[in-house]
Amino acid sequence: MRTTLELGQEIGYGKLSIEAVAARAGASKHTIYRRWPSKGALLLDSLLSLHETDLEFPDTGDLRADLRAQVYAAVDLLGQPPFGHLFQALVGEAQYDPQVAASLNERFIAPYTDKTVARLKTAQDQGQLSPDFDLDLGMTLLSGPLYFQFLITQEPLTRERIDRLHHALFTGLAPDPRVRRDP
Amino acid sequence: MRTTLELGQEIGYGKLSIEAVAARAGASKHTIYRRWPSKGALLLDSLLSLHETDLEFPDTGDLRADLRAQVYAAVDLLGQPPFGHLFQALVGEAQYDPQVAASLNERFIAPYTDKTVARLKTAQDQGQLSPDFDLDLGMTLLSGPLYFQFLITQEPLTRERIDRLHHALFTGLAPDPRVRRDP
């Protein structure tokens, strides 16, 4: 996996192949394939091997501050080599390989979702989140815009934009707060 | 491009290559490369050649109804072959190839964003959207969650979930509507 990261940094994850990793590591292709049946599987394990991906959700008691800190940390991480390109390559592979998509979800997305929902639930119990908010939408609403910018528009995720996104999510799009409860 | 779509449907877009398309179309590889310098460029043109991708934003005067109709239509489109897999493959290529990412944004995402913002602006002028809402966040808030589900979690985008997402976006996450205006 260290070989994967080194080689990925040098030649780009697009050109990375299991064959190239095997050659660099001085191992046989078959040895590598036995453990990592696809490029995506190798990328995922490489990502998870980097301990910084343990994004523990802060709980200072202030939901807005904690969400802000969490997202800033995630975005900073994506901005540091090798994370950003590695993660992009992994998501790229997931579009082609359902096994990689399933592994990515099981080993990275789902645990992170659980932490997010747990933090939101605590906040809801403490009256910092609307009592009517469907917690199962939490991850998709908070992370969705970030992934959209990171993967699709590829615009820089500035702190200013993150703050404005959170403001809009908390304030809501409806015109009048008093009539915000939908029929 | 028709060859691309046929071949993509048969062998999957993962295995598709410019060489394979050239062979199927009875054209030389070089002819294809001259026009489409990468697989991603070929996928993008193939997607755009399908006229159904012209997702005109409805304006019935009711913003919520129009957003609902628009998103339902986009999701239905992604559910029909070849759109879903073609779009996934295109997004996959965009992770590896900045040229493809730039083309995807210029030719598909940006025009769609402009239509979205225009519809939101009209709604804002008519008092159906918060006067404080930053219109430039519109696309990322409305589309972000959908792309997240489509590309990452790969959960089915049901109408029920879309409705609940819109409800949460309009109502806002803050606990009390009267204190929703952030300090």
GROMACS .gro file of C-alpha atoms in nm:
model
  366
    1MET     CA    1   0.000   0.000   0.000
    2ARG     CA    2   0.290   0.235   0.063
    3THR     CA    3   0.408   0.146  -0.286
    4THR     CA    4   0.062   0.232  -0.417
    5LEU     CA    5   0.077   0.573  -0.254
    6GLU     CA    6   0.431   0.647  -0.373
    7LEU     CA    7   0.364   0.534  -0.726
    8GLY     CA    8   0.029   0.712  -0.734
    9GLN     CA    9   0.196   1.035  -0.632
   10GLU     CA   10   0.463   0.994  -0.903
   11ILE     CA   11   0.265   0.884  -1.205
   12GLY     CA   12  -0.088   0.980  -1.107
   13TYR     CA   13  -0.360   0.742  -0.997
   14GLY     CA   14  -0.504   0.727  -1.348
   15LYS     CA   15  -0.197   0.546  -1.477
   16LEU     CA   16  -0.162   0.331  -1.169
   17SER     CA   17  -0.219  -0.037  -1.225
   18ILE     CA   18  -0.181  -0.347  -1.015
   19GLU     CA   19   0.092  -0.458  -1.253
   20ALA     CA   20   0.286  -0.136  -1.196
   21VAL     CA   21   0.249  -0.164  -0.820
   22ALA     CA   22   0.365  -0.525  -0.828
   23ALA     CA   23   0.668  -0.433  -1.037
   24ARG     CA   24   0.762  -0.147  -0.804
   25ALA     CA   25   0.710  -0.355  -0.492
   26GLY     CA   26   0.906  -0.644  -0.637
   27ALA     CA   27   0.609  -0.876  -0.581
   28SER     CA   28   0.429  -1.096  -0.827
   29LYS     CA   29   0.110  -0.970  -0.985
   30HIS     CA   30  -0.071  -1.275  -0.857
   31THR     CA   31   0.028  -1.209  -0.498
   32ILE     CA   32  -0.120  -0.863  -0.523
   33TYR     CA   33  -0.436  -0.980  -0.700
   34ARG     CA   34  -0.497  -1.246  -0.438
   35ARG     CA   35  -0.526  -0.978  -0.175
   36TRP     CA   36  -0.666  -0.691  -0.381
   37PRO     CA   37  -0.885  -0.818  -0.664
   38SER     CA   38  -0.907  -0.476  -0.826
   39LYS     CA   39  -0.735  -0.141  -0.849
   40GLY     CA   40  -1.023   0.010  -0.654
   41ALA     CA   41  -0.976  -0.236  -0.369
   42LEU     CA   42  -0.608  -0.144  -0.351
   43LEU     CA   43  -0.688   0.229  -0.354
   44LEU     CA   44  -0.944   0.187  -0.077
   45ASP     CA   45  -0.710  -0.004   0.150
   46SER     CA   46  -0.438   0.251   0.080
   47LEU     CA   47  -0.673   0.530   0.182
   48LEU     CA   48  -0.784   0.354   0.498
   49SER     CA   49  -0.425   0.274   0.594
   50LEU     CA   50  -0.361   0.645   0.636
   51HIS     CA   51  -0.463   0.696   0.996
   52GLU     CA   52  -0.558   1.057   0.942
   53THR     CA   53  -0.878   0.933   0.777
   54ASP     CA   54  -1.012   0.868   1.126
   55LEU     CA   55  -1.233   1.174   1.127
   56GLU     CA   56  -1.376   1.160   1.478
   57PHE     CA   57  -1.673   1.391   1.514
   58PRO     CA   58  -1.606   1.662   1.770
   59ASP     CA   59  -1.867   1.723   2.040
   60THR     CA   60  -1.806   2.047   2.221
   61GLY     CA   61  -2.176   2.085   2.287
   62ASP     CA   62  -2.211   2.343   2.008
   63LEU     CA   63  -2.346   2.171   1.698
   64ARG     CA   64  -2.270   2.450   1.453
   65ALA     CA   65  -1.913   2.484   1.575
   66ASP     CA   66  -1.863   2.107   1.564
   67LEU     CA   67  -2.001   2.075   1.212
   68ARG     CA   68  -1.783   2.360   1.100
   69ALA     CA   69  -1.470   2.208   1.256
   70GLN     CA   70  -1.549   1.866   1.112
   71VAL     CA   71  -1.602   1.988   0.760
   72TYR     CA   72  -1.299   2.216   0.771
   73ALA     CA   73  -1.088   1.916   0.879
   74ALA     CA   74  -1.229   1.695   0.602
   75VAL     CA   75  -1.169   1.960   0.339
   76ASP     CA   76  -0.816   2.030   0.463
   77LEU     CA   77  -0.746   1.658   0.441
   78LEU     CA   78  -0.870   1.642   0.084
   79GLY     CA   79  -0.641   1.933   0.004
   80GLN     CA   80  -0.330   1.747   0.121
   81PRO     CA   81  -0.153   1.501  -0.102
   82PRO     CA   82  -0.217   1.216  -0.141
   83PHE     CA   83  -0.573   1.227  -0.010
   84GLY     CA   84  -0.749   1.434  -0.272
   85HIS     CA   85  -0.623   1.250  -0.577
   86LEU     CA   86  -0.642   0.914  -0.407
   87PHE     CA   87  -1.002   0.974  -0.308
   88GLN     CA   88  -1.094   1.098  -0.655
   89ALA     CA   89  -0.936   0.790  -0.811
   90LEU     CA   90  -1.126   0.570  -0.568
   91VAL     CA   91  -1.457   0.735  -0.650
   92GLY     CA   92  -1.369   0.701  -1.019
   93GLU     CA   93  -1.316   0.326  -0.977
   94ALA     CA   94  -1.641   0.299  -0.780
   95GLN     CA   95  -1.833   0.422  -1.085
   96TYR     CA   96  -1.709   0.126  -1.285
   97ASP     CA   97  -1.685  -0.145  -1.023
   98PRO     CA   98  -1.987  -0.220  -0.799
   99GLN     CA   99  -1.762  -0.418  -0.564
  100VAL     CA  100  -1.543  -0.116  -0.507
  101ALA     CA  101  -1.852   0.101  -0.459
  102ALA     CA  102  -1.988  -0.144  -0.202
  103SER     CA  103  -1.654  -0.159  -0.016
  104LEU     CA  104  -1.618   0.218  -0.017
  105ASN     CA  105  -1.962   0.248   0.134
  106GLU     CA  106  -1.921  -0.027   0.390
  107ARG     CA  107  -1.575   0.071   0.510
  108PHE     CA  108  -1.568   0.447   0.477
  109ILE     CA  109  -1.900   0.614   0.403
  110ALA     CA  110  -2.125   0.414   0.634
  111PRO     CA  111  -1.908   0.449   0.947
  112TYR     CA  112  -1.874   0.820   0.881
  113THR     CA  113  -2.249   0.847   0.829
  114ASP     CA  114  -2.312   0.674   1.161
  115LYS     CA  115  -2.087   0.924   1.341
  116THR     CA  116  -2.263   1.213   1.170
  117VAL     CA  117  -2.609   1.086   1.261
  118ALA     CA  118  -2.504   1.020   1.620
  119ARG     CA  119  -2.375   1.376   1.657
  120LEU     CA  120  -2.695   1.514   1.501
  121LYS     CA  121  -2.911   1.299   1.732
  122THR     CA  122  -2.731   1.431   2.038
  123ALA     CA  123  -2.783   1.783   1.908
  124GLN     CA  124  -3.150   1.714   1.842
  125ASP     CA  125  -3.195   1.581   2.196
  126GLN     CA  126  -3.031   1.899   2.323
  127GLY     CA  127  -3.260   2.121   2.119
  128GLN     CA  128  -2.992   2.241   1.874
  129LEU     CA  129  -3.153   2.076   1.574
  130SER     CA  130  -3.512   2.088   1.454
  131PRO     CA  131  -3.713   1.813   1.630
  132ASP     CA  132  -3.879   1.734   1.297
  133PHE     CA  133  -3.556   1.688   1.105
  134ASP     CA  134  -3.515   1.341   0.952
  135LEU     CA  135  -3.173   1.233   1.079
  136ASP     CA  136  -3.129   0.989   0.793
  137LEU     CA  137  -3.099   1.287   0.559
  138GLY     CA  138  -2.815   1.436   0.763
  139MET     CA  139  -2.522   1.286   0.579
  140THR     CA  140  -2.660   1.350   0.236
  141LEU     CA  141  -2.746   1.714   0.310
  142LEU     CA  142  -2.418   1.795   0.483
  143SER     CA  143  -2.182   1.593   0.266
  144GLY     CA  144  -2.367   1.603  -0.065
  145PRO     CA  145  -2.274   1.961  -0.153
  146LEU     CA  146  -1.912   1.899  -0.059
  147TYR     CA  147  -1.884   1.588  -0.276
  148PHE     CA  148  -2.058   1.772  -0.559
  149GLN     CA  149  -1.799   2.047  -0.548
  150PHE     CA  150  -1.510   1.811  -0.499
  151LEU     CA  151  -1.600   1.556  -0.766
  152ILE     CA  152  -1.808   1.746  -1.018
  153THR     CA  153  -1.752   2.120  -1.030
  154GLN     CA  154  -1.406   2.081  -0.878
  155GLU     CA  155  -1.432   2.431  -0.733
  156PRO     CA  156  -1.219   2.497  -0.427
  157LEU     CA  157  -1.405   2.429  -0.103
  158THR     CA  158  -1.333   2.747   0.086
  159ARG     CA  159  -1.421   2.800   0.450
  160GLU     CA  160  -1.635   3.093   0.349
  161ARG     CA  161  -1.843   2.872   0.121
  162ILE     CA  162  -1.876   2.601   0.383
  163ASP     CA  163  -2.003   2.861   0.631
  164ARG     CA  164  -2.256   2.990   0.381
  165LEU     CA  165  -2.372   2.636   0.300
  166HIS     CA  166  -2.428   2.560   0.666
  167HIS     CA  167  -2.609   2.888   0.716
  168ALA     CA  168  -2.842   2.808   0.427
  169LEU     CA  169  -2.903   2.453   0.553
  170PHE     CA  170  -2.989   2.575   0.901
  171THR     CA  171  -3.185   2.880   0.801
  172GLY     CA  172  -3.378   2.706   0.525
  173LEU     CA  173  -3.476   2.826   0.181
  174ALA     CA  174  -3.838   2.916   0.255
  175PRO     CA  175  -3.923   3.285   0.249
  176ASP     CA  176  -4.084   3.331   0.586
  177PRO     CA  177  -3.964   3.155   0.901
  178ARG     CA  178  -4.313   3.161   1.049
  179VAL     CA  179  -4.458   2.967   0.757
  180ARG     CA  180  -4.164   2.734   0.718
  181ARG     CA  181  -4.344   2.429   0.845
  182ASP     CA  182  -4.455   2.274   0.517
  183PRO     CA  183  -4.818   2.169   0.473
  184MET     CA  184  -2.142   0.804  -3.087
  185ARG     CA  185  -2.423   0.562  -3.156
  186THR     CA  186  -2.157   0.293  -3.167
  187THR     CA  187  -2.032   0.411  -2.830
  188LEU     CA  188  -2.379   0.380  -2.682
  189GLU     CA  189  -2.443   0.037  -2.832
  190LEU     CA  190  -2.108  -0.100  -2.734
  191GLY     CA  191  -2.133   0.056  -2.387
  192GLN     CA  192  -2.465  -0.112  -2.333
  193GLU     CA  193  -2.327  -0.449  -2.444
  194ILE     CA  194  -1.992  -0.467  -2.270
  195GLY     CA  195  -2.028  -0.200  -2.003
  196TYR     CA  196  -1.868   0.142  -2.008
  197GLY     CA  197  -1.579   0.022  -1.795
  198LYS     CA  198  -1.451  -0.201  -2.072
  199LEU     CA  199  -1.524   0.050  -2.344
  200SER     CA  200  -1.221   0.188  -2.518
  201ILE     CA  201  -1.163   0.408  -2.817
  202GLU     CA  202  -1.002   0.113  -2.989
  203ALA     CA  203  -1.312  -0.100  -2.938
  204VAL     CA  204  -1.540   0.174  -3.065
  205ALA     CA  205  -1.321   0.224  -3.372
  206ALA     CA  206  -1.324  -0.149  -3.444
  207ARG     CA  207  -1.703  -0.169  -3.409
  208ALA     CA  208  -1.761   0.140  -3.618
  209GLY     CA  209  -1.518   0.022  -3.885
  210ALA     CA  210  -1.320   0.344  -3.850
  211SER     CA  211  -0.954   0.389  -3.778
  212LYS     CA  212  -0.846   0.459  -3.423
  213HIS     CA  213  -0.677   0.777  -3.541
  214THR     CA  214  -0.994   0.912  -3.696
  215ILE     CA  215  -1.170   0.870  -3.364
  216TYR     CA  216  -0.883   1.016  -3.161
  217ARG     CA  217  -0.865   1.320  -3.383
  218ARG     CA  218  -1.220   1.406  -3.288
  219TRP     CA  219  -1.234   1.267  -2.934
  220PRO     CA  220  -0.896   1.281  -2.764
  221SER     CA  221  -1.009   1.071  -2.473
  222LYS     CA  222  -1.266   0.816  -2.368
  223GLY     CA  223  -1.423   1.079  -2.146
  224ALA     CA  224  -1.464   1.320  -2.437
  225LEU     CA  225  -1.639   1.047  -2.636
  226LEU     CA  226  -1.868   0.963  -2.342
  227LEU     CA  227  -1.959   1.327  -2.293
  228ASP     CA  228  -2.049   1.383  -2.656
  229SER     CA  229  -2.248   1.062  -2.654
  230LEU     CA  230  -2.443   1.182  -2.352
  231LEU     CA  231  -2.508   1.524  -2.502
  232SER     CA  232  -2.618   1.371  -2.832
  233LEU     CA  233  -2.914   1.219  -2.655
  234HIS     CA  234  -3.164   1.500  -2.681
  235GLU     CA  235  -3.347   1.396  -2.369
  236THR     CA  236  -3.065   1.555  -2.168
  237ASP     CA  237  -3.223   1.892  -2.244
  238LEU     CA  238  -3.371   1.930  -1.899
  239GLU     CA  239  -3.561   2.256  -1.938
  240PHE     CA  240  -3.661   2.395  -1.601
  241PRO     CA  241  -4.039   2.413  -1.566
  242ASP     CA  242  -4.193   2.739  -1.445
  243THR     CA  243  -4.552   2.692  -1.344
  244GLY     CA  244  -4.521   2.972  -1.092
  245ASP     CA  245  -4.496   2.723  -0.803
  246LEU     CA  246  -4.131   2.681  -0.709
  247ARG     CA  247  -4.172   2.371  -0.495
  248ALA     CA  248  -4.377   2.194  -0.761
  249ASP     CA  249  -4.129   2.292  -1.032
  250LEU     CA  250  -3.828   2.173  -0.832
  251ARG     CA  251  -4.006   1.848  -0.758
  252ALA     CA  252  -4.095   1.794  -1.125
  253GLN     CA  253  -3.743   1.881  -1.238
  254VAL     CA  254  -3.571   1.649  -0.998
  255TYR     CA  255  -3.817   1.365  -1.064
  256ALA     CA  256  -3.744   1.403  -1.437
  257ALA     CA  257  -3.366   1.402  -1.382
  258VAL     CA  258  -3.383   1.097  -1.160
  259ASP     CA  259  -3.612   0.911  -1.401
  260LEU     CA  260  -3.363   0.987  -1.679
  261LEU     CA  261  -3.076   0.847  -1.475
  262GLY     CA  262  -3.282   0.534  -1.419
  263GLN     CA  263  -3.322   0.467  -1.792
  264PRO     CA  264  -3.049   0.295  -1.988
  265PRO     CA  265  -2.812   0.418  -2.112
  266PHE     CA  266  -2.810   0.738  -1.909
  267GLY     CA  267  -2.725   0.615  -1.564
  268HIS     CA  268  -2.426   0.404  -1.656
  269LEU     CA  269  -2.307   0.649  -1.917
  270PHE     CA  270  -2.318   0.932  -1.668
  271GLN     CA  271  -2.140   0.729  -1.402
  272ALA     CA  272  -1.869   0.635  -1.651
  273LEU     CA  273  -1.832   1.000  -1.750
  274VAL     CA  274  -1.799   1.111  -1.388
  275GLY     CA  275  -1.547   0.830  -1.339
  276GLU     CA  276  -1.337   0.958  -1.629
  277ALA     CA  277  -1.364   1.313  -1.495
  278GLN     CA  278  -1.188   1.204  -1.175
  279TYR     CA  279  -0.884   1.102  -1.377
  280ASP     CA  280  -0.885   1.352  -1.660
  281PRO     CA  281  -0.906   1.727  -1.583
  282GLN     CA  282  -0.992   1.796  -1.948
  283VAL     CA  283  -1.297   1.574  -1.923
  284ALA     CA  284  -1.391   1.734  -1.591
  285ALA     CA  285  -1.364   2.079  -1.746
  286SER     CA  286  -1.572   1.978  -2.050
  287LEU     CA  287  -1.837   1.813  -1.835
  288ASN     CA  288  -1.867   2.132  -1.634
  289GLU     CA  289  -1.865   2.366  -1.931
  290ARG     CA  290  -2.107   2.174  -2.148
  291PHE     CA  291  -2.343   2.008  -1.900
  292ILE     CA  292  -2.315   2.127  -1.541
  293ALA     CA  293  -2.275   2.501  -1.598
  294PRO     CA  294  -2.572   2.539  -1.836
  295TYR     CA  295  -2.786   2.337  -1.599
  296THR     CA  296  -2.668   2.548  -1.307
  297ASP     CA  297  -2.760   2.867  -1.494
  298LYS     CA  298  -3.113   2.737  -1.552
  299THR     CA  299  -3.145   2.641  -1.188
  300VAL     CA  300  -3.025   2.979  -1.064
  301ALA     CA  301  -3.255   3.161  -1.308
  302ARG     CA  302  -3.557   2.968  -1.181
  303LEU     CA  303  -3.457   3.035  -0.820
  304LYS     CA  304  -3.409   3.406  -0.891
  305THR     CA  305  -3.757   3.431  -1.039
  306ALA     CA  306  -3.893   3.254  -0.733
  307GLN     CA  307  -3.700   3.486  -0.503
  308ASP     CA  308  -3.841   3.791  -0.684
  309GLN     CA  309  -4.188   3.643  -0.638
  310GLY     CA  310  -4.136   3.585  -0.267
  311GLN     CA  311  -4.124   3.206  -0.286
  312LEU     CA  312  -3.763   3.183  -0.172
  313SER     CA  313  -3.591   3.347   0.123
  314PRO     CA  314  -3.469   3.695   0.021
  315ASP     CA  315  -3.143   3.622   0.203
  316PHE     CA  316  -3.070   3.300   0.022
  317ASP     CA  317  -2.742   3.302  -0.172
  318LEU     CA  318  -2.848   3.192  -0.519
  319ASP     CA  319  -2.500   3.069  -0.603
  320LEU     CA  320  -2.551   2.791  -0.348
  321GLY     CA  321  -2.868   2.674  -0.520
  322MET     CA  322  -2.720   2.414  -0.751
  323THR     CA  323  -2.491   2.265  -0.493
  324LEU     CA  324  -2.765   2.236  -0.229
  325LEU     CA  325  -3.028   2.096  -0.463
  326SER     CA  326  -2.806   1.872  -0.675
  327GLY     CA  327  -2.537   1.783  -0.424
  328PRO     CA  328  -2.746   1.532  -0.228
  329LEU     CA  329  -2.866   1.369  -0.549
  330TYR     CA  330  -2.515   1.326  -0.688
  331PHE     CA  331  -2.400   1.196  -0.351
  332GLN     CA  332  -2.665   0.927  -0.356
  333PHE     CA  333  -2.618   0.848  -0.722
  334LEU     CA  334  -2.237   0.834  -0.726
  335ILE     CA  335  -2.138   0.744  -0.373
  336THR     CA  336  -2.399   0.561  -0.169
  337GLN     CA  337  -2.570   0.437  -0.484
  338GLU     CA  338  -2.900   0.420  -0.297
  339PRO     CA  339  -3.212   0.445  -0.509
  340LEU     CA  340  -3.334   0.802  -0.543
  341THR     CA  341  -3.699   0.756  -0.455
  342ARG     CA  342  -3.959   1.028  -0.493
  343GLU     CA  343  -4.030   1.002  -0.125
  344ARG     CA  344  -3.668   1.077  -0.041
  345ILE     CA  345  -3.654   1.367  -0.285
  346ASP     CA  346  -3.963   1.516  -0.122
  347ARG     CA  347  -3.813   1.481   0.223
  348LEU     CA  348  -3.484   1.637   0.107
  349HIS     CA  349  -3.667   1.937  -0.036
  350HIS     CA  350  -3.875   1.969   0.279
  351ALA     CA  351  -3.560   1.974   0.492
  352LEU     CA  352  -3.389   2.225   0.262
  353PHE     CA  353  -3.685   2.461   0.273
  354THR     CA  354  -3.770   2.419   0.637
  355GLY     CA  355  -3.411   2.436   0.756
  356LEU     CA  356  -3.231   2.241   1.024
  357ALA     CA  357  -3.243   2.499   1.301
  358PRO     CA  358  -3.467   2.416   1.596
  359ASP     CA  359  -3.686   2.722   1.615
  360PRO     CA  360  -3.813   2.909   1.308
  361ARG     CA  361  -3.826   3.235   1.498
  362VAL     CA  362  -3.454   3.217   1.579
  363ARG     CA  363  -3.349   3.078   1.244
  364ARG     CA  364  -3.181   3.391   1.126
  365ASP     CA  365  -2.819   3.320   1.224
  366PRO     CA  366  -2.626   3.580   1.420
   0.00000   0.00000   0.00000
